[in-house]
mmCIF file of C-alpha atoms in Angstrom:
data_model
loop_
_atom_site.group_PDB
_atom_site.id
_atom_site.type_symbol
_atom_site.label_atom_id
_atom_site.label_comp_id
_atom_site.label_asym_id
_atom_site.label_seq_id
_atom_site.Cartn_x
_atom_site.Cartn_y
_atom_site.Cartn_z
ATOM 1 C CA MET A 15 11.671 20.616 25.356
ATOM 2 C CA LYS A 16 14.516 18.092 25.292
ATOM 3 C CA ILE A 17 14.056 15.435 22.601
ATOM 4 C CA ASP A 18 16.453 12.548 21.993
ATOM 5 C CA LEU A 19 18.012 12.772 18.526
ATOM 6 C CA GLY A 20 17.956 8.979 18.265
ATOM 7 C CA ASP A 21 14.178 8.934 18.781
ATOM 8 C CA LEU A 22 13.758 11.552 16.053
ATOM 9 C CA SER A 23 15.929 9.517 13.701
ATOM 10 C CA ALA A 24 13.903 6.397 14.496
ATOM 11 C CA PHE A 25 10.644 8.174 13.654
ATOM 12 C CA VAL A 26 12.010 9.421 10.309
ATOM 13 C CA ALA A 27 13.319 5.956 9.405
ATOM 14 C CA VAL A 28 9.986 4.256 10.200
ATOM 15 C CA ALA A 29 7.923 6.905 8.414
ATOM 16 C CA ARG A 30 10.096 6.709 5.296
ATOM 17 C CA ALA A 31 10.159 2.913 5.258
ATOM 18 C CA GLY A 32 6.428 2.580 5.933
ATOM 19 C CA GLY A 33 6.990 0.041 8.672
ATOM 20 C CA PHE A 34 9.090 -0.917 11.687
ATOM 21 C CA ARG A 35 10.586 -4.086 10.219
ATOM 22 C CA ASP A 36 11.761 -2.457 6.979
ATOM 23 C CA ALA A 37 13.202 0.457 8.945
ATOM 24 C CA ALA A 38 14.975 -1.926 11.310
ATOM 25 C CA ARG A 39 16.558 -3.751 8.371
ATOM 26 C CA SER A 40 17.832 -0.485 6.885
ATOM 27 C CA LEU A 41 19.334 0.553 10.222
ATOM 28 C CA ASP A 42 20.575 -2.895 11.299
ATOM 29 C CA GLY A 43 18.464 -2.508 14.421
ATOM 30 C CA SER A 44 15.366 -4.103 15.917
ATOM 31 C CA ALA A 45 11.718 -3.352 15.181
ATOM 32 C CA SER A 46 10.902 -3.368 18.893
ATOM 33 C CA GLY A 47 13.650 -0.831 19.601
ATOM 34 C CA LEU A 48 12.275 1.501 16.940
ATOM 35 C CA SER A 49 8.751 1.056 18.252
ATOM 36 C CA ASP A 50 9.904 2.021 21.755
ATOM 37 C CA ALA A 51 11.694 5.091 20.365
ATOM 38 C CA VAL A 52 8.604 6.298 18.487
ATOM 39 C CA ARG A 53 6.418 5.765 21.563
ATOM 40 C CA ARG A 54 8.822 7.817 23.665
ATOM 41 C CA LEU A 55 8.777 10.592 21.097
ATOM 42 C CA GLU A 56 4.961 10.605 20.894
ATOM 43 C CA ALA A 57 4.707 10.685 24.682
ATOM 44 C CA ARG A 58 7.189 13.527 24.868
ATOM 45 C CA LEU A 59 5.366 15.565 22.206
ATOM 46 C CA GLY A 60 1.897 14.622 23.405
ATOM 47 C CA VAL A 61 0.627 13.793 19.925
ATOM 48 C CA ARG A 62 0.326 10.656 17.803
ATOM 49 C CA LEU A 63 2.795 10.678 14.914
ATOM 50 C CA LEU A 64 2.093 7.322 13.248
ATOM 51 C CA ASN A 65 -1.101 5.407 12.567
ATOM 52 C CA ARG A 66 -0.265 1.735 12.997
ATOM 53 C CA THR A 67 -2.205 -1.224 11.584
ATOM 54 C CA THR A 68 -1.226 -4.833 11.005
ATOM 55 C CA ARG A 69 -0.648 -3.984 7.334
ATOM 56 C CA SER A 70 0.906 -0.533 7.332
ATOM 57 C CA VAL A 71 2.413 2.344 9.261
ATOM 58 C CA VAL A 72 1.381 5.778 7.969
ATOM 59 C CA PRO A 73 2.198 9.232 9.379
ATOM 60 C CA THR A 74 -0.663 11.189 10.886
ATOM 61 C CA GLU A 75 -1.166 14.781 9.780
ATOM 62 C CA ALA A 76 1.068 15.884 12.644
ATOM 63 C CA GLY A 77 3.578 13.166 11.817
ATOM 64 C CA GLN A 78 3.746 14.156 8.155
ATOM 65 C CA SER A 79 4.288 17.795 9.070
ATOM 66 C CA LEU A 80 7.118 16.812 11.394
ATOM 67 C CA LEU A 81 8.629 14.489 8.756
ATOM 68 C CA ASP A 82 8.565 17.204 6.081
ATOM 69 C CA ARG A 83 10.599 19.550 8.292
ATOM 70 C CA LEU A 84 12.682 17.037 10.196
ATOM 71 C CA GLY A 85 13.796 14.706 7.383
ATOM 72 C CA PRO A 86 15.951 17.242 5.483
ATOM 73 C CA ALA A 87 17.362 18.570 8.755
ATOM 74 C CA LEU A 88 18.518 15.126 9.883
ATOM 75 C CA ASP A 89 19.975 14.495 6.435
ATOM 76 C CA GLU A 90 22.068 17.629 6.861
ATOM 77 C CA VAL A 91 23.173 16.430 10.307
ATOM 78 C CA ASP A 92 24.295 13.133 8.750
ATOM 79 C CA SER A 93 26.169 15.028 6.039
ATOM 80 C CA ALA A 94 27.883 17.233 8.613
ATOM 81 C CA LEU A 95 28.951 14.244 10.707
ATOM 82 C CA ASP A 96 30.139 12.477 7.565
ATOM 83 C CA VAL A 97 32.776 15.171 7.058
ATOM 84 C CA VAL A 98 34.763 13.278 9.691
ATOM 85 C CA ASN A 99 34.731 10.312 7.334
ATOM 86 C CA GLY A 100 36.959 12.268 4.984
ATOM 87 C CA PHE A 101 39.797 11.962 7.496
ATOM 88 C CA ARG A 102 39.767 8.161 7.246
ATOM 89 C CA ASP A 103 42.218 6.350 5.017
ATOM 90 C CA THR A 104 39.291 4.399 3.576
ATOM 91 C CA PRO A 105 35.723 5.798 3.236
ATOM 92 C CA ALA A 106 33.178 3.918 5.314
ATOM 93 C CA GLY A 107 29.421 3.901 5.760
ATOM 94 C CA THR A 108 26.271 3.113 3.823
ATOM 95 C CA LEU A 109 25.457 4.303 0.305
ATOM 96 C CA ARG A 110 21.777 4.130 -0.645
ATOM 97 C CA LEU A 111 20.803 4.288 -4.334
ATOM 98 C CA ASN A 112 17.356 4.415 -5.962
ATOM 99 C CA VAL A 113 17.433 3.067 -9.522
ATOM 100 C CA PRO A 114 15.093 1.683 -12.199
ATOM 101 C CA MET A 115 15.018 -2.068 -12.770
ATOM 102 C CA SER A 116 16.822 -1.706 -16.104
ATOM 103 C CA VAL A 117 19.797 -0.071 -14.364
ATOM 104 C CA ALA A 118 19.873 -2.708 -11.629
ATOM 105 C CA ARG A 119 19.954 -5.379 -14.322
ATOM 106 C CA LEU A 120 22.020 -3.839 -17.117
ATOM 107 C CA VAL A 121 24.322 -1.202 -15.603
ATOM 108 C CA LEU A 122 25.177 -1.911 -11.976
ATOM 109 C CA PRO A 123 26.377 -5.544 -12.313
ATOM 110 C CA SER A 124 29.511 -4.366 -14.143
ATOM 111 C CA ILE A 125 30.207 -1.639 -11.554
ATOM 112 C CA VAL A 126 29.131 -2.818 -8.112
ATOM 113 C CA PRO A 127 31.514 -5.776 -7.572
ATOM 114 C CA ARG A 128 34.572 -3.697 -8.495
ATOM 115 C CA PHE A 129 33.414 -0.721 -6.418
ATOM 116 C CA LEU A 130 32.769 -2.778 -3.272
ATOM 117 C CA ALA A 131 36.073 -4.595 -3.744
ATOM 118 C CA ALA A 132 37.826 -1.228 -3.887
ATOM 119 C CA TYR A 133 35.951 0.109 -0.825
ATOM 120 C CA PRO A 134 35.344 -2.822 1.553
ATOM 121 C CA ALA A 135 34.206 -0.519 4.385
ATOM 122 C CA ILE A 136 31.238 0.744 2.337
ATOM 123 C CA ARG A 137 27.875 -1.003 2.369
ATOM 124 C CA LEU A 138 25.651 -0.500 -0.679
ATOM 125 C CA GLU A 139 21.840 -0.566 -0.521
ATOM 126 C CA VAL A 140 19.953 -0.496 -3.835
ATOM 127 C CA THR A 141 16.206 0.065 -4.229
ATOM 128 C CA ALA A 142 14.859 -0.692 -7.708
ATOM 129 C CA GLU A 143 11.627 1.029 -8.734
ATOM 130 C CA GLU A 144 10.368 2.708 -11.884
ATOM 131 C CA SER A 145 8.800 5.883 -10.497
ATOM 132 C CA PHE A 146 10.869 9.056 -10.200
ATOM 133 C CA VAL A 147 11.275 9.822 -6.508
ATOM 134 C CA ASP A 148 12.673 12.547 -4.294
ATOM 135 C CA VAL A 149 15.843 10.718 -3.295
ATOM 136 C CA LEU A 150 16.223 12.626 -0.031
ATOM 137 C CA ALA A 151 12.609 12.063 1.015
ATOM 138 C CA ALA A 152 13.045 8.373 0.182
ATOM 139 C CA GLY A 153 16.063 8.165 2.467
ATOM 140 C CA CYS A 154 18.538 7.654 -0.395
ATOM 141 C CA ASP A 155 21.817 9.420 -1.095
ATOM 142 C CA ALA A 156 21.485 9.402 -4.880
ATOM 143 C CA GLY A 157 19.429 8.031 -7.741
ATOM 144 C CA ILE A 158 20.043 6.802 -11.260
ATOM 145 C CA ARG A 159 17.639 7.826 -14.004
ATOM 146 C CA TYR A 160 17.634 8.822 -17.650
ATOM 147 C CA GLU A 161 18.186 12.391 -18.795
ATOM 148 C CA GLU A 162 14.593 13.297 -19.595
ATOM 149 C CA ARG A 163 13.534 12.449 -16.013
ATOM 150 C CA LEU A 164 16.176 14.438 -14.127
ATOM 151 C CA GLU A 165 15.263 17.433 -11.998
ATOM 152 C CA GLN A 166 16.977 20.709 -12.848
ATOM 153 C CA ASP A 167 18.582 21.293 -9.430
ATOM 154 C CA MET A 168 20.428 17.973 -9.455
ATOM 155 C CA VAL A 169 24.058 17.238 -10.212
ATOM 156 C CA ALA A 170 24.168 14.554 -12.928
ATOM 157 C CA VAL A 171 27.131 12.256 -13.605
ATOM 158 C CA PRO A 172 27.105 9.806 -16.548
ATOM 159 C CA ILE A 173 27.106 6.149 -15.524
ATOM 160 C CA GLY A 174 27.089 3.048 -17.682
ATOM 161 C CA PRO A 175 26.801 2.957 -21.501
ATOM 162 C CA ARG A 176 26.356 6.372 -23.064
ATOM 163 C CA VAL A 177 24.174 5.143 -25.922
ATOM 164 C CA GLN A 178 21.446 2.514 -25.653
ATOM 165 C CA ARG A 179 18.720 1.282 -27.967
ATOM 166 C CA MET A 180 15.180 0.030 -27.655
ATOM 167 C CA ALA A 181 14.496 -3.176 -29.560
ATOM 168 C CA ALA A 182 11.533 -5.161 -30.829
ATOM 169 C CA ALA A 183 11.791 -8.937 -31.088
ATOM 170 C CA ALA A 184 9.701 -12.073 -31.462
ATOM 171 C CA ALA A 185 10.125 -15.842 -31.579
ATOM 172 C CA PRO A 186 10.982 -17.315 -34.993
ATOM 173 C CA GLY A 187 7.843 -19.458 -34.903
ATOM 174 C CA TYR A 188 5.603 -16.445 -34.340
ATOM 175 C CA LEU A 189 7.105 -14.601 -37.299
ATOM 176 C CA ARG A 190 6.788 -17.643 -39.552
ATOM 177 C CA GLN A 191 3.094 -17.770 -38.725
ATOM 178 C CA ARG A 192 2.275 -14.042 -38.725
ATOM 179 C CA GLY A 193 4.951 -12.603 -41.011
ATOM 180 C CA GLN A 194 7.842 -10.168 -40.449
ATOM 181 C CA PRO A 195 6.665 -6.502 -40.204
ATOM 182 C CA THR A 196 8.368 -4.092 -42.589
ATOM 183 C CA HIS A 197 7.006 -0.853 -41.079
ATOM 184 C CA PRO A 198 6.137 0.039 -37.449
ATOM 185 C CA ARG A 199 2.472 0.670 -38.310
ATOM 186 C CA GLU A 200 2.134 -3.003 -39.274
ATOM 187 C CA LEU A 201 2.560 -3.819 -35.580
ATOM 188 C CA LEU A 202 -1.023 -2.660 -35.094
ATOM 189 C CA THR A 203 -2.121 -5.954 -36.657
ATOM 190 C CA HIS A 204 0.232 -8.065 -34.498
ATOM 191 C CA SER A 205 0.086 -9.419 -30.959
ATOM 192 C CA CYS A 206 2.332 -7.272 -28.765
ATOM 193 C CA MET A 207 3.498 -7.604 -25.163
ATOM 194 C CA ARG A 208 2.682 -4.265 -23.520
ATOM 195 C CA GLY A 209 4.208 -2.646 -20.451
ATOM 196 C CA ARG A 210 2.765 -0.184 -17.969
ATOM 197 C CA PHE A 211 4.539 1.904 -15.338
ATOM 198 C CA ALA A 212 3.395 1.899 -11.702
ATOM 199 C CA SER A 213 1.909 5.358 -12.360
ATOM 200 C CA GLY A 214 -0.486 3.792 -14.872
ATOM 201 C CA ALA A 215 1.211 5.290 -17.940
ATOM 202 C CA MET A 216 1.737 2.892 -20.823
ATOM 203 C CA VAL A 217 5.180 2.347 -22.300
ATOM 204 C CA GLU A 218 5.260 4.118 -25.645
ATOM 205 C CA TRP A 219 6.564 2.171 -28.646
ATOM 206 C CA VAL A 220 8.797 4.570 -30.568
ATOM 207 C CA PHE A 221 10.625 3.823 -33.830
ATOM 208 C CA GLU A 222 13.013 6.040 -35.806
ATOM 209 C CA ARG A 223 14.649 5.866 -39.228
ATOM 210 C CA GLU A 224 16.248 8.519 -41.436
ATOM 211 C CA GLY A 225 14.675 11.374 -39.505
ATOM 212 C CA GLU A 226 11.206 9.797 -39.366
ATOM 213 C CA THR A 227 9.730 9.027 -35.939
ATOM 214 C CA VAL A 228 6.740 6.717 -35.567
ATOM 215 C CA LYS A 229 4.905 6.247 -32.254
ATOM 216 C CA ILE A 230 2.340 3.485 -31.988
ATOM 217 C CA ASP A 231 0.026 2.032 -29.381
ATOM 218 C CA PRO A 232 -0.326 -1.642 -30.358
ATOM 219 C CA GLY A 233 -2.612 -4.167 -28.746
ATOM 220 C CA GLY A 234 -1.892 -7.612 -27.429
ATOM 221 C CA PRO A 235 -2.842 -10.428 -25.079
ATOM 222 C CA LEU A 236 -0.452 -9.538 -22.226
ATOM 223 C CA LEU A 237 0.066 -6.371 -20.177
ATOM 224 C CA VAL A 238 2.753 -6.307 -17.448
ATOM 225 C CA GLN A 239 3.917 -3.724 -14.953
ATOM 226 C CA ILE A 240 7.394 -2.498 -15.821
ATOM 227 C CA GLY A 241 9.949 -3.755 -13.347
ATOM 228 C CA GLY A 242 9.443 -7.076 -11.644
ATOM 229 C CA ALA A 243 7.073 -8.455 -14.292
ATOM 230 C CA THR A 244 9.119 -7.441 -17.334
ATOM 231 C CA ASP A 245 10.719 -10.865 -17.736
ATOM 232 C CA LEU A 246 7.248 -12.392 -18.000
ATOM 233 C CA ALA A 247 6.694 -10.396 -21.186
ATOM 234 C CA VAL A 248 10.039 -11.611 -22.529
ATOM 235 C CA GLU A 249 9.262 -15.251 -21.765
ATOM 236 C CA ALA A 250 5.830 -14.864 -23.342
ATOM 237 C CA ALA A 251 7.469 -13.597 -26.505
ATOM 238 C CA VAL A 252 9.967 -16.472 -26.420
ATOM 239 C CA GLY A 253 6.981 -18.802 -26.135
ATOM 240 C CA GLY A 254 5.557 -17.423 -29.383
ATOM 241 C CA LEU A 255 2.813 -15.213 -27.952
ATOM 242 C CA GLY A 256 3.854 -12.069 -29.804
ATOM 243 C CA ILE A 257 6.322 -9.190 -30.106
ATOM 244 C CA VAL A 258 8.154 -7.627 -27.165
ATOM 245 C CA TYR A 259 9.652 -4.091 -27.039
ATOM 246 C CA LEU A 260 12.425 -3.545 -24.523
ATOM 247 C CA PHE A 261 16.030 -2.468 -24.008
ATOM 248 C CA GLU A 262 18.260 -4.133 -26.601
ATOM 249 C CA ASP A 263 20.731 -5.125 -23.867
ATOM 250 C CA TRP A 264 17.920 -6.753 -21.879
ATOM 251 C CA LEU A 265 16.903 -8.874 -24.875
ATOM 252 C CA ARG A 266 20.489 -9.623 -25.944
ATOM 253 C CA PRO A 267 20.797 -13.112 -24.330
ATOM 254 C CA TRP A 268 17.660 -14.371 -26.093
ATOM 255 C CA LEU A 269 18.700 -12.771 -29.377
ATOM 256 C CA GLU A 270 22.143 -14.381 -29.204
ATOM 257 C CA ARG A 271 20.601 -17.807 -28.534
ATOM 258 C CA GLY A 272 18.155 -17.387 -31.393
ATOM 259 C CA GLU A 273 15.119 -17.735 -29.118
ATOM 260 C CA LEU A 274 14.129 -14.255 -30.268
ATOM 261 C CA VAL A 275 14.907 -12.565 -33.586
ATOM 262 C CA PRO A 276 14.960 -8.828 -34.328
ATOM 263 C CA VAL A 277 11.828 -7.103 -35.587
ATOM 264 C CA LEU A 278 12.218 -3.796 -37.492
ATOM 265 C CA GLU A 279 15.877 -3.568 -36.441
ATOM 266 C CA ASP A 280 16.605 -0.649 -38.781
ATOM 267 C CA TRP A 281 13.899 1.295 -36.889
ATOM 268 C CA TRP A 282 15.275 0.740 -33.368
ATOM 269 C CA PRO A 283 15.685 4.149 -31.646
ATOM 270 C CA SER A 284 18.829 5.201 -29.781
ATOM 271 C CA PHE A 285 18.896 7.308 -26.616
ATOM 272 C CA SER A 286 21.475 8.574 -24.142
ATOM 273 C CA GLY A 287 22.485 6.367 -21.237
ATOM 274 C CA PRO A 288 21.628 6.903 -17.572
ATOM 275 C CA TYR A 289 22.975 9.398 -15.045
ATOM 276 C CA LEU A 290 23.768 9.208 -11.365
ATOM 277 C CA TYR A 291 22.102 12.249 -9.789
ATOM 278 C CA TYR A 292 22.188 13.865 -6.363
ATOM 279 C CA PRO A 293 21.355 17.275 -4.835
ATOM 280 C CA GLY A 294 24.115 19.757 -5.517
ATOM 281 C CA ARG A 295 23.420 21.811 -2.405
ATOM 282 C CA ARG A 296 24.558 19.107 0.039
ATOM 283 C CA LEU A 297 27.950 18.073 1.305
ATOM 284 C CA LEU A 298 28.605 14.692 -0.261
ATOM 285 C CA PRO A 299 28.679 11.779 2.195
ATOM 286 C CA ALA A 300 31.973 9.930 1.948
ATOM 287 C CA PRO A 301 30.476 6.729 0.429
ATOM 288 C CA LEU A 302 28.724 8.761 -2.289
ATOM 289 C CA ARG A 303 31.828 10.825 -2.946
ATOM 290 C CA ALA A 304 33.805 7.596 -3.374
ATOM 291 C CA PHE A 305 31.184 6.205 -5.766
ATOM 292 C CA VAL A 306 31.140 9.379 -7.864
ATOM 293 C CA ASP A 307 34.941 9.335 -8.123
ATOM 294 C CA PHE A 308 34.877 5.638 -8.985
ATOM 295 C CA ILE A 309 32.420 5.894 -11.887
ATOM 296 C CA ARG A 310 34.180 8.974 -13.240
#
């Protein structure tokens, strides 16, 4: 059975993106062209691969089985073809990264402009989300995460600051009214801005000093999903609603302006910075190879 490779690639792109429009944007193509390609493939195979509604596009059982086998194979085809890119004077192509919001905000801004200026033929696509994903299944070349969330079969390259801290802070007016805590357990009697990951897990408040670690689960009037709603928690704290717990670098602008002041600063815990990670068993696409060399 002769199947067009372009139609197979179109199906994988649509299935991974969860829709024709998003897939078209990632491929710089048209949604109608992708729709035609998937219809041709379904007609050729004699089976429906995607369930389409006005709200979503989801693989059928047959479609998911095909995607599970076909996706990695097409990725290897792309890697093989990308070997030719190594013979160019300047690497070209698209580099797709999956990163948490904190990295998109705190790490990449100091790297991306210089990298793209150095490699003008490379296009960078960044997806920011908090959950740990299979970068290949998500259609990405590499991800950036913190050490405790890395898979064992990945190559990890340090990127950004090597030491970071979590920080607690509140508005001066709030602390004048409620008092400055002197021990993490006192936060249990304060109003705290809580965060929750997309998985449903709550962000743990951890404090450390002189070998002592204290983990608490405080209460408060506001709960936000980590990522896009994080700044709402910060602004609520600036407005005097309570105490916020976040990356020190994220809170730095408000701390420097005095809109927030440190809470329990001698208890703020340190942790190692993030890593760029990618599967070690693949040939590196030229854009990723250039990015790895650049950050090193």
